[in-house]
GROMACS .gro file of C-alpha atoms in nm:
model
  442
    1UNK     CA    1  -0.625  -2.147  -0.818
    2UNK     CA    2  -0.644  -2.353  -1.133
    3UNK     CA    3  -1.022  -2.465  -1.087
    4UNK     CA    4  -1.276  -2.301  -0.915
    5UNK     CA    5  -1.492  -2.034  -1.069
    6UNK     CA    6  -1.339  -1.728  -1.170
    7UNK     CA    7  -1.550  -1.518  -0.968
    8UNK     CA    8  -1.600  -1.720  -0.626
    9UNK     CA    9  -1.248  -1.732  -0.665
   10UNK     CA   10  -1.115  -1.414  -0.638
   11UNK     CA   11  -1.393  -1.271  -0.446
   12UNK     CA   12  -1.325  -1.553  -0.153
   13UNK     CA   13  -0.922  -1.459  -0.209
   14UNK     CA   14  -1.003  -1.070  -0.216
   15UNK     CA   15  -1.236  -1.035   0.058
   16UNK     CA   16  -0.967  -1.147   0.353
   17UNK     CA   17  -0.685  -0.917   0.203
   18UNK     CA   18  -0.941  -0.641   0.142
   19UNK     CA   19  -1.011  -0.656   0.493
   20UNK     CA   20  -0.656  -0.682   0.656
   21UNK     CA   21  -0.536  -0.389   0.424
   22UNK     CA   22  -0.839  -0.175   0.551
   23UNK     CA   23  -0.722  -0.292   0.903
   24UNK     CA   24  -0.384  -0.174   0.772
   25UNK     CA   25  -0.578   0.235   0.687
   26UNK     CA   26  -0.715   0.202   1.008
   27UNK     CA   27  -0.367   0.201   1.197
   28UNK     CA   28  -0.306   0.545   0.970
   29UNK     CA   29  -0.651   0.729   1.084
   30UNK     CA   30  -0.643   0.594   1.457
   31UNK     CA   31  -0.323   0.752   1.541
   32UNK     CA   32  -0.427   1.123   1.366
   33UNK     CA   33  -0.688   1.116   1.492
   34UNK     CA   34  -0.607   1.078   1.857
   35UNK     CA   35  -0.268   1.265   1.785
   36UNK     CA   36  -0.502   1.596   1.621
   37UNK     CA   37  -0.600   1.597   2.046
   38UNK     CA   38  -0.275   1.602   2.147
   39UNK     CA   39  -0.207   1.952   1.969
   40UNK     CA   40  -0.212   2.067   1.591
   41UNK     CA   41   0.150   2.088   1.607
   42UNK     CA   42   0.148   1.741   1.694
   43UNK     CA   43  -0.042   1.631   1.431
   44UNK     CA   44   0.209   1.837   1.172
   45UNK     CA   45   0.467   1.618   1.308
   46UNK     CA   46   0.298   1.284   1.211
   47UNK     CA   47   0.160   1.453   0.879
   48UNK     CA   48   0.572   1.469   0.776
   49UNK     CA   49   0.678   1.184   0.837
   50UNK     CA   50   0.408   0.988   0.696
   51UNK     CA   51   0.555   0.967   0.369
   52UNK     CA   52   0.862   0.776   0.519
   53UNK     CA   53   0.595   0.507   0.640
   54UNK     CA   54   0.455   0.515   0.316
   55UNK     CA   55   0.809   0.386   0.147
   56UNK     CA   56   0.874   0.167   0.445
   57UNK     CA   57   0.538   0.018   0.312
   58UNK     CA   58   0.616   0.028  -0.042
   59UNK     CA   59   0.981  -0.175   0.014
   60UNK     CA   60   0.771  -0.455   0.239
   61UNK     CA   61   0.505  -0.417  -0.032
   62UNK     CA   62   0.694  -0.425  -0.355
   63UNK     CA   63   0.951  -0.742  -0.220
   64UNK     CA   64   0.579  -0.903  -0.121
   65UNK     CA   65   0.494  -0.880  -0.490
   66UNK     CA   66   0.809  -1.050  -0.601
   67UNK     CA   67   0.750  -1.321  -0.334
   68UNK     CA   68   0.379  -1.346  -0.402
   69UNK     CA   69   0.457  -1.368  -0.827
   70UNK     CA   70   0.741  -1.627  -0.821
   71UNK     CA   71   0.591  -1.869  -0.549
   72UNK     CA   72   0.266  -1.878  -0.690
   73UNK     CA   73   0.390  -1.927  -1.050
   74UNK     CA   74   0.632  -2.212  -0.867
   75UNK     CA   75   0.364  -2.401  -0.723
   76UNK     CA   76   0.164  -2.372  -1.060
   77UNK     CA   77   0.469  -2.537  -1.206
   78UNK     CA   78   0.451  -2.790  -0.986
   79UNK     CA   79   0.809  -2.702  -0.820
   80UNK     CA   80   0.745  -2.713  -0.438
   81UNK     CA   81   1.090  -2.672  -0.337
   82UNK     CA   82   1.181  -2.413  -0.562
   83UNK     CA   83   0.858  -2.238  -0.395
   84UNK     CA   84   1.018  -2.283  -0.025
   85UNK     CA   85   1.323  -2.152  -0.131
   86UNK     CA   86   1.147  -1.810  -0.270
   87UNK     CA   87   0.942  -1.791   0.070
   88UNK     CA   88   1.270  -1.868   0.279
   89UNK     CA   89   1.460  -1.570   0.042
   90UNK     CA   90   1.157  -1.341   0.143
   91UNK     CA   91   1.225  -1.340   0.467
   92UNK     CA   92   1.562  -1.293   0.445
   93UNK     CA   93   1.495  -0.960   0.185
   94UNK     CA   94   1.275  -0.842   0.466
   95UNK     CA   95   1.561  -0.859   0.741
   96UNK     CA   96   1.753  -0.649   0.515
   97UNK     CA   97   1.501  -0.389   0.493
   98UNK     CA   98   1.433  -0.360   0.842
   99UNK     CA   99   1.856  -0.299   0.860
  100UNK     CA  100   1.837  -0.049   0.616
  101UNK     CA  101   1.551   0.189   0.708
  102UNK     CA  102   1.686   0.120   1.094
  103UNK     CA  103   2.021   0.321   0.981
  104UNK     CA  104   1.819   0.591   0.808
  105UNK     CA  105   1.562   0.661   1.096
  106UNK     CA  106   1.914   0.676   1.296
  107UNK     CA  107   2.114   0.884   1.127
  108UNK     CA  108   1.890   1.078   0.854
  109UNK     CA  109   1.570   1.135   1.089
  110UNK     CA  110   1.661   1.485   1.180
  111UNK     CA  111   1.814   1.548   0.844
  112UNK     CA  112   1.435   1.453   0.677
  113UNK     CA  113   1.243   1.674   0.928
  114UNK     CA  114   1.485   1.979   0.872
  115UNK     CA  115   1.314   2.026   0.470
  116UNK     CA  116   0.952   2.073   0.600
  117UNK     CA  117   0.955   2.213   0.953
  118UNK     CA  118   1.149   2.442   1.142
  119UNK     CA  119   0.942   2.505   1.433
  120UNK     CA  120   1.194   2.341   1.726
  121UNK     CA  121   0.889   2.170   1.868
  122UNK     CA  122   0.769   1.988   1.558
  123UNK     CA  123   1.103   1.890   1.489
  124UNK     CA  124   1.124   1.722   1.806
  125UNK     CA  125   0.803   1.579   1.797
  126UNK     CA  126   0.914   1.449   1.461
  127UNK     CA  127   1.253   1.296   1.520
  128UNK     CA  128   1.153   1.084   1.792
  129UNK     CA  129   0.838   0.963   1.590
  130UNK     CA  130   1.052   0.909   1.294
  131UNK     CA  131   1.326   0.739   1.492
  132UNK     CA  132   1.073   0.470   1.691
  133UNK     CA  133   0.905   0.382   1.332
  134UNK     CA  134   1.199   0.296   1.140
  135UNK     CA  135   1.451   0.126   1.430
  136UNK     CA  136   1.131  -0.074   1.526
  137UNK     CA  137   0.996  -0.154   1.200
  138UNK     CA  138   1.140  -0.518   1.158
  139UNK     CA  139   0.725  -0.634   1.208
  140UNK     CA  140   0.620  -0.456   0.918
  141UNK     CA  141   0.873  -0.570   0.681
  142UNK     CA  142   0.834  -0.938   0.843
  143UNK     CA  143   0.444  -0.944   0.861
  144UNK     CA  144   0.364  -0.828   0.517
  145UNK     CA  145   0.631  -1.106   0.428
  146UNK     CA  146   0.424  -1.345   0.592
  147UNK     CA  147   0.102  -1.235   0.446
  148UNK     CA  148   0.266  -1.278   0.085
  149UNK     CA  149   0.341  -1.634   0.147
  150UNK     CA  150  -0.024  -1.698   0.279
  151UNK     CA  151  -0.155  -1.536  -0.033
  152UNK     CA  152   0.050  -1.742  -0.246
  153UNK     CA  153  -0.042  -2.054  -0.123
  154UNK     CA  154  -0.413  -1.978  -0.089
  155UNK     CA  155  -0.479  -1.885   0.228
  156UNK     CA  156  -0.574  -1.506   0.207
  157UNK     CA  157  -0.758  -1.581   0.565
  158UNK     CA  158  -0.480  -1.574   0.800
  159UNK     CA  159  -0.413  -1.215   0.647
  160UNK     CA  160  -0.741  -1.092   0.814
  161UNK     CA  161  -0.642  -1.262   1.146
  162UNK     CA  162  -0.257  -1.108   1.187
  163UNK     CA  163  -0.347  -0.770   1.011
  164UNK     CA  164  -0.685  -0.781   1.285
  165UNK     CA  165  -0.467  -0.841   1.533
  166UNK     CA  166  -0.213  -0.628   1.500
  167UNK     CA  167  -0.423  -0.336   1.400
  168UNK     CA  168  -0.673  -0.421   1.747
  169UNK     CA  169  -0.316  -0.409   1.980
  170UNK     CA  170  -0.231  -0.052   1.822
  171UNK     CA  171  -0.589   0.073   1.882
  172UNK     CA  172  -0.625   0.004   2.210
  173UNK     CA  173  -0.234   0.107   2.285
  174UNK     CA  174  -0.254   0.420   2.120
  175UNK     CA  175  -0.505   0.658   2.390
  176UNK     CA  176  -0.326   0.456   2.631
  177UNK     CA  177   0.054   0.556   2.523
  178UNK     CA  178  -0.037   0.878   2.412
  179UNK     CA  179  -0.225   1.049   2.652
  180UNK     CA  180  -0.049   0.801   2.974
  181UNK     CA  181  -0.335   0.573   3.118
  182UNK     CA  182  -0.364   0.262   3.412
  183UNK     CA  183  -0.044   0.458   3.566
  184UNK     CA  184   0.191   0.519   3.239
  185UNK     CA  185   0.325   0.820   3.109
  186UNK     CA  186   0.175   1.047   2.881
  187UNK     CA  187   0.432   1.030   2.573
  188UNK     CA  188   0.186   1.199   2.307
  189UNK     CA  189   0.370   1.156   1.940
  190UNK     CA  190   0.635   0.890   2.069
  191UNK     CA  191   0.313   0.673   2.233
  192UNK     CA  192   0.142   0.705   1.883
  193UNK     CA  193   0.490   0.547   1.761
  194UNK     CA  194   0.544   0.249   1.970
  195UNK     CA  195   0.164   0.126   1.965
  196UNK     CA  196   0.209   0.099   1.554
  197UNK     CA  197   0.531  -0.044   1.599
  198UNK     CA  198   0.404  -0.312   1.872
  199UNK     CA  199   0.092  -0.424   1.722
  200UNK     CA  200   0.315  -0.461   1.362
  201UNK     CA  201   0.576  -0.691   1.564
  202UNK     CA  202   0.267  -0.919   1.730
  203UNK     CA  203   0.166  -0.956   1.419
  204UNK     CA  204   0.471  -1.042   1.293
  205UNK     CA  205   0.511  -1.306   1.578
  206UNK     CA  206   0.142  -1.423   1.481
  207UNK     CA  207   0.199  -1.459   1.100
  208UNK     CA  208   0.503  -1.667   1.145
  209UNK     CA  209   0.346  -1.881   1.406
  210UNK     CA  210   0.036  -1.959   1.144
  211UNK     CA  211   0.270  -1.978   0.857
  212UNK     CA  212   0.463  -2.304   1.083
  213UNK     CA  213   0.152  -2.471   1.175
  214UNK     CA  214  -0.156  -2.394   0.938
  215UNK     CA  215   0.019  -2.322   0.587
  216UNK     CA  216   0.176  -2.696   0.470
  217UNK     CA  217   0.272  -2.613   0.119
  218UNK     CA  218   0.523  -2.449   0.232
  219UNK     CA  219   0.794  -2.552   0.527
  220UNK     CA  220   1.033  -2.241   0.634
  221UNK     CA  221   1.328  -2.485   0.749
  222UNK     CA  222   1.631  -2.262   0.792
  223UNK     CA  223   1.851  -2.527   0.780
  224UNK     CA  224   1.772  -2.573   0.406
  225UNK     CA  225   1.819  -2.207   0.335
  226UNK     CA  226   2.104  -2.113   0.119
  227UNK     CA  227   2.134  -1.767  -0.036
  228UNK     CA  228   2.106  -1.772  -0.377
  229UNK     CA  229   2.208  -1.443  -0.593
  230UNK     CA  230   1.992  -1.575  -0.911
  231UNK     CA  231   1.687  -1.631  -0.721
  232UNK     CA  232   1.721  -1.302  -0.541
  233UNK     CA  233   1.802  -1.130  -0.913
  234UNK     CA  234   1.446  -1.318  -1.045
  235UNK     CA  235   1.264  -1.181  -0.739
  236UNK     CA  236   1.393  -0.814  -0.778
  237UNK     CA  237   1.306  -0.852  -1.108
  238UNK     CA  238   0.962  -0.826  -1.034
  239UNK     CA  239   0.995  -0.680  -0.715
  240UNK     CA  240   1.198  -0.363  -0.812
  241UNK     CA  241   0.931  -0.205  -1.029
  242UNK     CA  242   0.642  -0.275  -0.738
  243UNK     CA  243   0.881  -0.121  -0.498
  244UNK     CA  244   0.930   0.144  -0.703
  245UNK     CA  245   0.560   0.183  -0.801
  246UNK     CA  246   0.478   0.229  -0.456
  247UNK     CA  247   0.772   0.413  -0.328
  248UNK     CA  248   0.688   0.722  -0.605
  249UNK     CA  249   0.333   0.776  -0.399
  250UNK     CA  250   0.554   0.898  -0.099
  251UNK     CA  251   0.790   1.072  -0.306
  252UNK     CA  252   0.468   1.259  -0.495
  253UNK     CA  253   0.374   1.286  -0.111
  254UNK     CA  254   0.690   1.501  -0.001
  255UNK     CA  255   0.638   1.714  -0.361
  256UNK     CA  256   0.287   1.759  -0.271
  257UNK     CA  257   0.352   1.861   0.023
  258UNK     CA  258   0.642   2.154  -0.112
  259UNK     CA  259   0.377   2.310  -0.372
  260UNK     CA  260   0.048   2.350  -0.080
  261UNK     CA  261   0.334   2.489   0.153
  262UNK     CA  262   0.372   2.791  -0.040
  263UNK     CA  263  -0.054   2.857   0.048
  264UNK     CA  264  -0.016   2.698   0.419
  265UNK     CA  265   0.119   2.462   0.618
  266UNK     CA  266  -0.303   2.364   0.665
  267UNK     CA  267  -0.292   2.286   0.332
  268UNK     CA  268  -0.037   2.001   0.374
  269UNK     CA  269  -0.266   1.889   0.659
  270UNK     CA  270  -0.570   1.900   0.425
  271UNK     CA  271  -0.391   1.674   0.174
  272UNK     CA  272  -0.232   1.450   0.442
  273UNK     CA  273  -0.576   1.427   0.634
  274UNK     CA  274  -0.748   1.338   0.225
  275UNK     CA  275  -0.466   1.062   0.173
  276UNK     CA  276  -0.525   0.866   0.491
  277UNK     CA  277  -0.934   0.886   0.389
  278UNK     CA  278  -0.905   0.783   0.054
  279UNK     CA  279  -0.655   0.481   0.122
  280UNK     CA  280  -1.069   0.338   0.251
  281UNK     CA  281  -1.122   0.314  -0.095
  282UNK     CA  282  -0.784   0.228  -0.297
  283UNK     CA  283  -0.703  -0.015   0.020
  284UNK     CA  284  -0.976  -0.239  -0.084
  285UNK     CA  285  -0.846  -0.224  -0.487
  286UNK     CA  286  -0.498  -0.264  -0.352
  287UNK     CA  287  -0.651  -0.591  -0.150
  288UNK     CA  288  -0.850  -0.704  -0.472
  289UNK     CA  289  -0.515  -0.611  -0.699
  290UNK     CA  290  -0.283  -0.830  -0.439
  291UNK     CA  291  -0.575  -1.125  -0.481
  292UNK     CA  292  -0.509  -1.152  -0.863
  293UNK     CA  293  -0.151  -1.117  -0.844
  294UNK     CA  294  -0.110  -1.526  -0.724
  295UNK     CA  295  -0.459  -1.608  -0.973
  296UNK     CA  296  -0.299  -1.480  -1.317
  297UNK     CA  297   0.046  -1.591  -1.225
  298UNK     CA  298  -0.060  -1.926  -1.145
  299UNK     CA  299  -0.251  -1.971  -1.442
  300UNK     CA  300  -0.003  -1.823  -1.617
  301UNK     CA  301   0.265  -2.057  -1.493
  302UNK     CA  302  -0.016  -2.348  -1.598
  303UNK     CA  303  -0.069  -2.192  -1.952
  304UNK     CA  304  -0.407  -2.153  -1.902
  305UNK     CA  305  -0.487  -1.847  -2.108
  306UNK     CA  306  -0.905  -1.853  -2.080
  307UNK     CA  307  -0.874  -1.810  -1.665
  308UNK     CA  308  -0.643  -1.522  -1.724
  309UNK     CA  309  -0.912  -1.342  -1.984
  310UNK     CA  310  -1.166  -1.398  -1.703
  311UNK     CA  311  -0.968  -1.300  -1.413
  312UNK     CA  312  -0.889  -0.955  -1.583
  313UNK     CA  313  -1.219  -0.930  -1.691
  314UNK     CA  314  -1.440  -0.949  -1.346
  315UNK     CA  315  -1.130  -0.774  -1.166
  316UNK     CA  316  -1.212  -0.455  -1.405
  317UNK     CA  317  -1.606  -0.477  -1.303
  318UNK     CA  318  -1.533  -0.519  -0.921
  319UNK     CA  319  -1.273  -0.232  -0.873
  320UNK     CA  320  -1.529   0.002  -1.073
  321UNK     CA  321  -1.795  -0.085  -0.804
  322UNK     CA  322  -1.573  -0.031  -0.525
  323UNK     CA  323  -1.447   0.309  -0.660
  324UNK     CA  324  -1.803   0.446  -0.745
  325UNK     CA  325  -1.927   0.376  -0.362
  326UNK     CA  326  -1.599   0.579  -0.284
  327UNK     CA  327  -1.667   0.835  -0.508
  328UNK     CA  328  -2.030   0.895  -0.360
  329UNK     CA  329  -1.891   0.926   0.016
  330UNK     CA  330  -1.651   1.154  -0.098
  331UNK     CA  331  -1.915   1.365  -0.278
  332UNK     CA  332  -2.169   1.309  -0.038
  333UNK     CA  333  -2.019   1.354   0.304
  334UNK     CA  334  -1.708   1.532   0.304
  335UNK     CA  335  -1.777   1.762   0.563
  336UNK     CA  336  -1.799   1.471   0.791
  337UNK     CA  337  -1.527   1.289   0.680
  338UNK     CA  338  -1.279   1.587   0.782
  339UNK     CA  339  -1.499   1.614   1.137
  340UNK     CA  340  -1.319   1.326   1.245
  341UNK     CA  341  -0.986   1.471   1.262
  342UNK     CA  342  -1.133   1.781   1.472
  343UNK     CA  343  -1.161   1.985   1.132
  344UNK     CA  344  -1.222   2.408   1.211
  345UNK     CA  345  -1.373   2.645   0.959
  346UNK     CA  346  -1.011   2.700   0.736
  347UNK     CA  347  -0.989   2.335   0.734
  348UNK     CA  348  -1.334   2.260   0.612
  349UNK     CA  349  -1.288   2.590   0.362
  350UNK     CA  350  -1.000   2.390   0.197
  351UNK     CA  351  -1.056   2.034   0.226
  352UNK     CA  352  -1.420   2.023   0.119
  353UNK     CA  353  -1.353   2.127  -0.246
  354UNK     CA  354  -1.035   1.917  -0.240
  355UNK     CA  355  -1.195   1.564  -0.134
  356UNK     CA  356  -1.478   1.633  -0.425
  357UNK     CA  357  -1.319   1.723  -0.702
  358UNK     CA  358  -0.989   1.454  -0.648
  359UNK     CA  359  -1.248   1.178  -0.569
  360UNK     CA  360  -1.378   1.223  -0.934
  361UNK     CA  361  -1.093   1.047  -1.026
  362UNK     CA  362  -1.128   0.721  -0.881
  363UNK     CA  363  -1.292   0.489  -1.133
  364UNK     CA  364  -1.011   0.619  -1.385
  365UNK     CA  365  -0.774   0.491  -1.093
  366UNK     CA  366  -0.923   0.163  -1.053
  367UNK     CA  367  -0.866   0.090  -1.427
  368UNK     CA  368  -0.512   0.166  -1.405
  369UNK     CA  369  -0.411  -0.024  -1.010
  370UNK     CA  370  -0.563  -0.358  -1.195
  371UNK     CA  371  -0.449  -0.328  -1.480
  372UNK     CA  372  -0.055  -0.265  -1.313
  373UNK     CA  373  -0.136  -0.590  -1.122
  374UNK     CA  374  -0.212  -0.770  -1.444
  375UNK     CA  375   0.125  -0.644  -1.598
  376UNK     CA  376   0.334  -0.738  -1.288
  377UNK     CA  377   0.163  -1.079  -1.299
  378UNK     CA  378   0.282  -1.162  -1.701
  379UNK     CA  379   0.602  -1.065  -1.707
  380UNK     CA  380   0.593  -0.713  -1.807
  381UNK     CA  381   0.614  -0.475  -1.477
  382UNK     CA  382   0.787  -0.237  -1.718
  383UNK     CA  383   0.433  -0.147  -1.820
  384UNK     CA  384   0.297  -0.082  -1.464
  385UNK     CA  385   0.609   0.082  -1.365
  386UNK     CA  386   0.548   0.322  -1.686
  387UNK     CA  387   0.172   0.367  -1.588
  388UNK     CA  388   0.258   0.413  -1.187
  389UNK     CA  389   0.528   0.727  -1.261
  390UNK     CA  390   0.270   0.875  -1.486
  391UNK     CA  391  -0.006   0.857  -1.215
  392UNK     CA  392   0.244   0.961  -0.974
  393UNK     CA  393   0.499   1.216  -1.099
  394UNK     CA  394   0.563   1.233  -1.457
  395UNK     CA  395   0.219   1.388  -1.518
  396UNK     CA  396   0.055   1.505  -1.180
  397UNK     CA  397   0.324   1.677  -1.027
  398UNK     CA  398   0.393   1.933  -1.317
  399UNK     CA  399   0.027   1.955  -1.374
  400UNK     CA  400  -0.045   2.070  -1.037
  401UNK     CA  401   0.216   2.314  -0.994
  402UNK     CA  402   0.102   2.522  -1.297
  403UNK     CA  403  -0.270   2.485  -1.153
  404UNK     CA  404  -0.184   2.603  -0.825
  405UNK     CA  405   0.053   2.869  -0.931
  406UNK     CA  406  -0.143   2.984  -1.198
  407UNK     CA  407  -0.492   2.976  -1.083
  408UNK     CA  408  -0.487   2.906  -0.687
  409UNK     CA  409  -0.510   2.586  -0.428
  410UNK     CA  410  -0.864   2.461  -0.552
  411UNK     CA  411  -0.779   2.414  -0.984
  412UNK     CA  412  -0.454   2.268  -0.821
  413UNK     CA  413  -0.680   1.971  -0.739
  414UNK     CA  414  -0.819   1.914  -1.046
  415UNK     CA  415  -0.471   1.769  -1.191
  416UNK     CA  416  -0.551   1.433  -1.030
  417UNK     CA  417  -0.895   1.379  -1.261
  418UNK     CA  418  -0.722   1.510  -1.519
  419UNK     CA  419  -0.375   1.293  -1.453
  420UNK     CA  420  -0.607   0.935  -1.369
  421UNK     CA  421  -0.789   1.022  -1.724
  422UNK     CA  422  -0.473   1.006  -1.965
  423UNK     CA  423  -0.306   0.707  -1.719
  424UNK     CA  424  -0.625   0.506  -1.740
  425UNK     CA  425  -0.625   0.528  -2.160
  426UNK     CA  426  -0.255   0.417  -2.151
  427UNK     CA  427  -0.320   0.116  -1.948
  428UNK     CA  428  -0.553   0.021  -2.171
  429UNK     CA  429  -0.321   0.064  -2.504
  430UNK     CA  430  -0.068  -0.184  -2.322
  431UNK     CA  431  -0.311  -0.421  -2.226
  432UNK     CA  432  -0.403  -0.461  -2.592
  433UNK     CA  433  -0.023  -0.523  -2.650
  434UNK     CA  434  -0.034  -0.779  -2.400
  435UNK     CA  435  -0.321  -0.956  -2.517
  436UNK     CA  436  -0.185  -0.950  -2.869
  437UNK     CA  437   0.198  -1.080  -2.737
  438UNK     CA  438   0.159  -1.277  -2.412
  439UNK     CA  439  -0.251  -1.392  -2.395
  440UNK     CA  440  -0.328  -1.481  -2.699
  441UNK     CA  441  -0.056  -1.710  -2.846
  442UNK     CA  442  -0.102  -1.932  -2.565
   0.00000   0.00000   0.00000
């Protein structure tokens, strides 16, 4: 972290978590894709309650940040116990997630479905889908712990392994479950469920078997575990503004979702279908982003202000590459990419001028998702908070309802260049302010 060169380093960090978190898309596509067989009312069903996934994510996600920050900047303070303690208080954040969104996918599931569908079928379909993902989703709260931890320490590898794993077990569960194979019943929607919720708990089981025996800076004894209401406070800190960064991309989801309504309910497909494709893209940012988190706070914590400038620097040229090959397939090919979830003629009609014109605004996004992991990393997640609800809500959603109502579905599209453009300039104002107050003076 401290020593090797800038770019080997966060190219040999990146390229592991790039990989598990496009292992981590792939669970997303795989079960549409096999679920648009099953029926299209089917595939309505998933299409709903994907945004609840997506916050389920965003909690495991945002607490991983907060874990990832303060144990890395621990260990570049030299404070190895302190840095067990954080890991150990991780784990423990993630149990209470898992208890949380367990209660809601109880009690609310129904509730949820009720806003967006009232077809009795869907709403069944739903409910139990709904129900499996959150009671069951202890692994992905756990896992994504676990992966934290390994990033922290160095050890981005293992990432690829459980996040391989896991994603392998759902793939080859999923036709199975779904459409009952080798003598089990065909459970369509719930199937899809319970092979994403299995292959998350193996590799929960895997992560915290490689955590005990390959990662040694850090020992989770639970014996030496004491709650502590500061620490937790110093990791929300952090934490709060990631979870909430993430969490407002399922809530622009469900508002998404209430404006294309109003033209049809293939229109909510279309976009749903779109945000599973593009994660391809922003999943390997996201991995790069998560890679830079423990590199800038560990130099950070070490005061060493020239490996920051660098980090920043090659982390801006990178995520441009990656979203300019995105931008191309989208342009290029996106006939083919909607062929893969058994795309007719009104599907194709709507979702060929949607995935080129929103994938013009990629390279805008890449400036701002590195930039927000720069902020989180030096103390001011205020500023990527501020840049994420612009991106997300302050600015797209309002934009796109007076494009869609004013001049139809395809100008309603064009408020996410348009929204990228004006978030990308602001992350680059606050970056100046940070160099000028945090960088420089040190």
């Amino acid at each position: 972290m401290g020593v090797m060169e800038m770019k080997r380093l966060i190219l040999t960090m990146s390229f592991p978590i790039m990989i598990s978190m496009l292992v981590q898309a792939l669970y997303n596509i795989v079960d549409s894709m096999f679920v648009a067989r099953v029926s299209e009312a089917a595939l309505n069903a998933v299409s709903i309650c994907y945004p609840v996934q997506m916050i389920m994510v965003a909690v495991a996600c945002g607490t991983g940040v907060g874990i990832n920050a303060l144990l890395s900047r621990s260990l570049g303070e030299q404070k190895p116990e302190t840095a067990e303690q954080v890991a150990m208080h991780g784990l423990f954040l993630a149990a209470c997630s898992w208890i949380v969104f367990a209660l809601i996918g109880l009690f609310c599931a129904e509730a949820f479905l009720s806003l967006f569908a009232s077809d009795a079928e869907i709403m069944a379909m739903g409910v139990s889908y709904m129900q499996i993902c959150t009671i069951c989703s202890i692994g992905v709260f756990a896992e994504i712990a676990y992966e934290r931890i390994m990033q922290s320490t160095g050890n981005p590898i293992y990432n690829m392994i459980i996040q391989g794993a896991g994603a392998l077990i759902n793939i080859i569960l999923d036709p199975i479950l779904i459409f009952g194979m080798f003598g089990l019943p065909q459970m369509g929607v719930s199937g899809a469920a319970l092979a994403t919720v299995i292959g998350q708990i193996a590799a929960m089981f895997l992560g915290a078997y490689i955590t005990r025996r390959k990662v040694k800076e850090i020992q989770v004894r639970l014996r030496k575990f004491r709650i502590d209401p500061r620490l937790i406070a110093r990791m929300y800190r952090i934490a709060v503004p990631a979870i909430l960064m993430q969490s407002v991309m399922s809530f622009m989801t469900v508002m998404m979702n209430m404006i294309l309504v109003s033209f049809s309910a293939l229109a909510v497909s279309v976009f749903s279908i779109y945000y599973k494709l593009q994660q391809f893209v922003f999943m390997a940012v996201l991995g790069m982003t998560n890679a830079l988190v423990p590199v800038i706070s560990y130099n950070f914590g070490a005061g060493n202000k020239e490996r920051i400038t660098q980090a920043i620097r090659f982390s801006l040229w990178f995520a441009a590459g990656i979203m300019l090959i995105g931008t191309l397939l989208f342009q290029l090919f996106p006939d083919r990419l909607l062929m893969l979830f058994e795309a007719g003629e009104q599907m194709l009609a709507i979702g060929i001028p949607a995935l080129k014109t929103i994938s013009l605004s990629f390279l805008f996004a890449g400036i701002s998702m590195v930039l927000c992991a720069v902020f989180q990393s030096l103390n001011r997640s205020l500023f990527s908070l501020v840049v994420t609800l612009l991106r997300q809500m302050i600015i797209l959603l309002p934009l796109a309802y007076v494009l869609a109502s004013s001049f139809g579905l395809d100008m309603c599209w064009w408020a996410f260049l348009i929204t990228e453009v004006i978030s990308a300039l602001i992350s680059l104002f606050f970056l100046g302010n940070v160099r000028r107050k945090i960088i420089q003076p040190m």
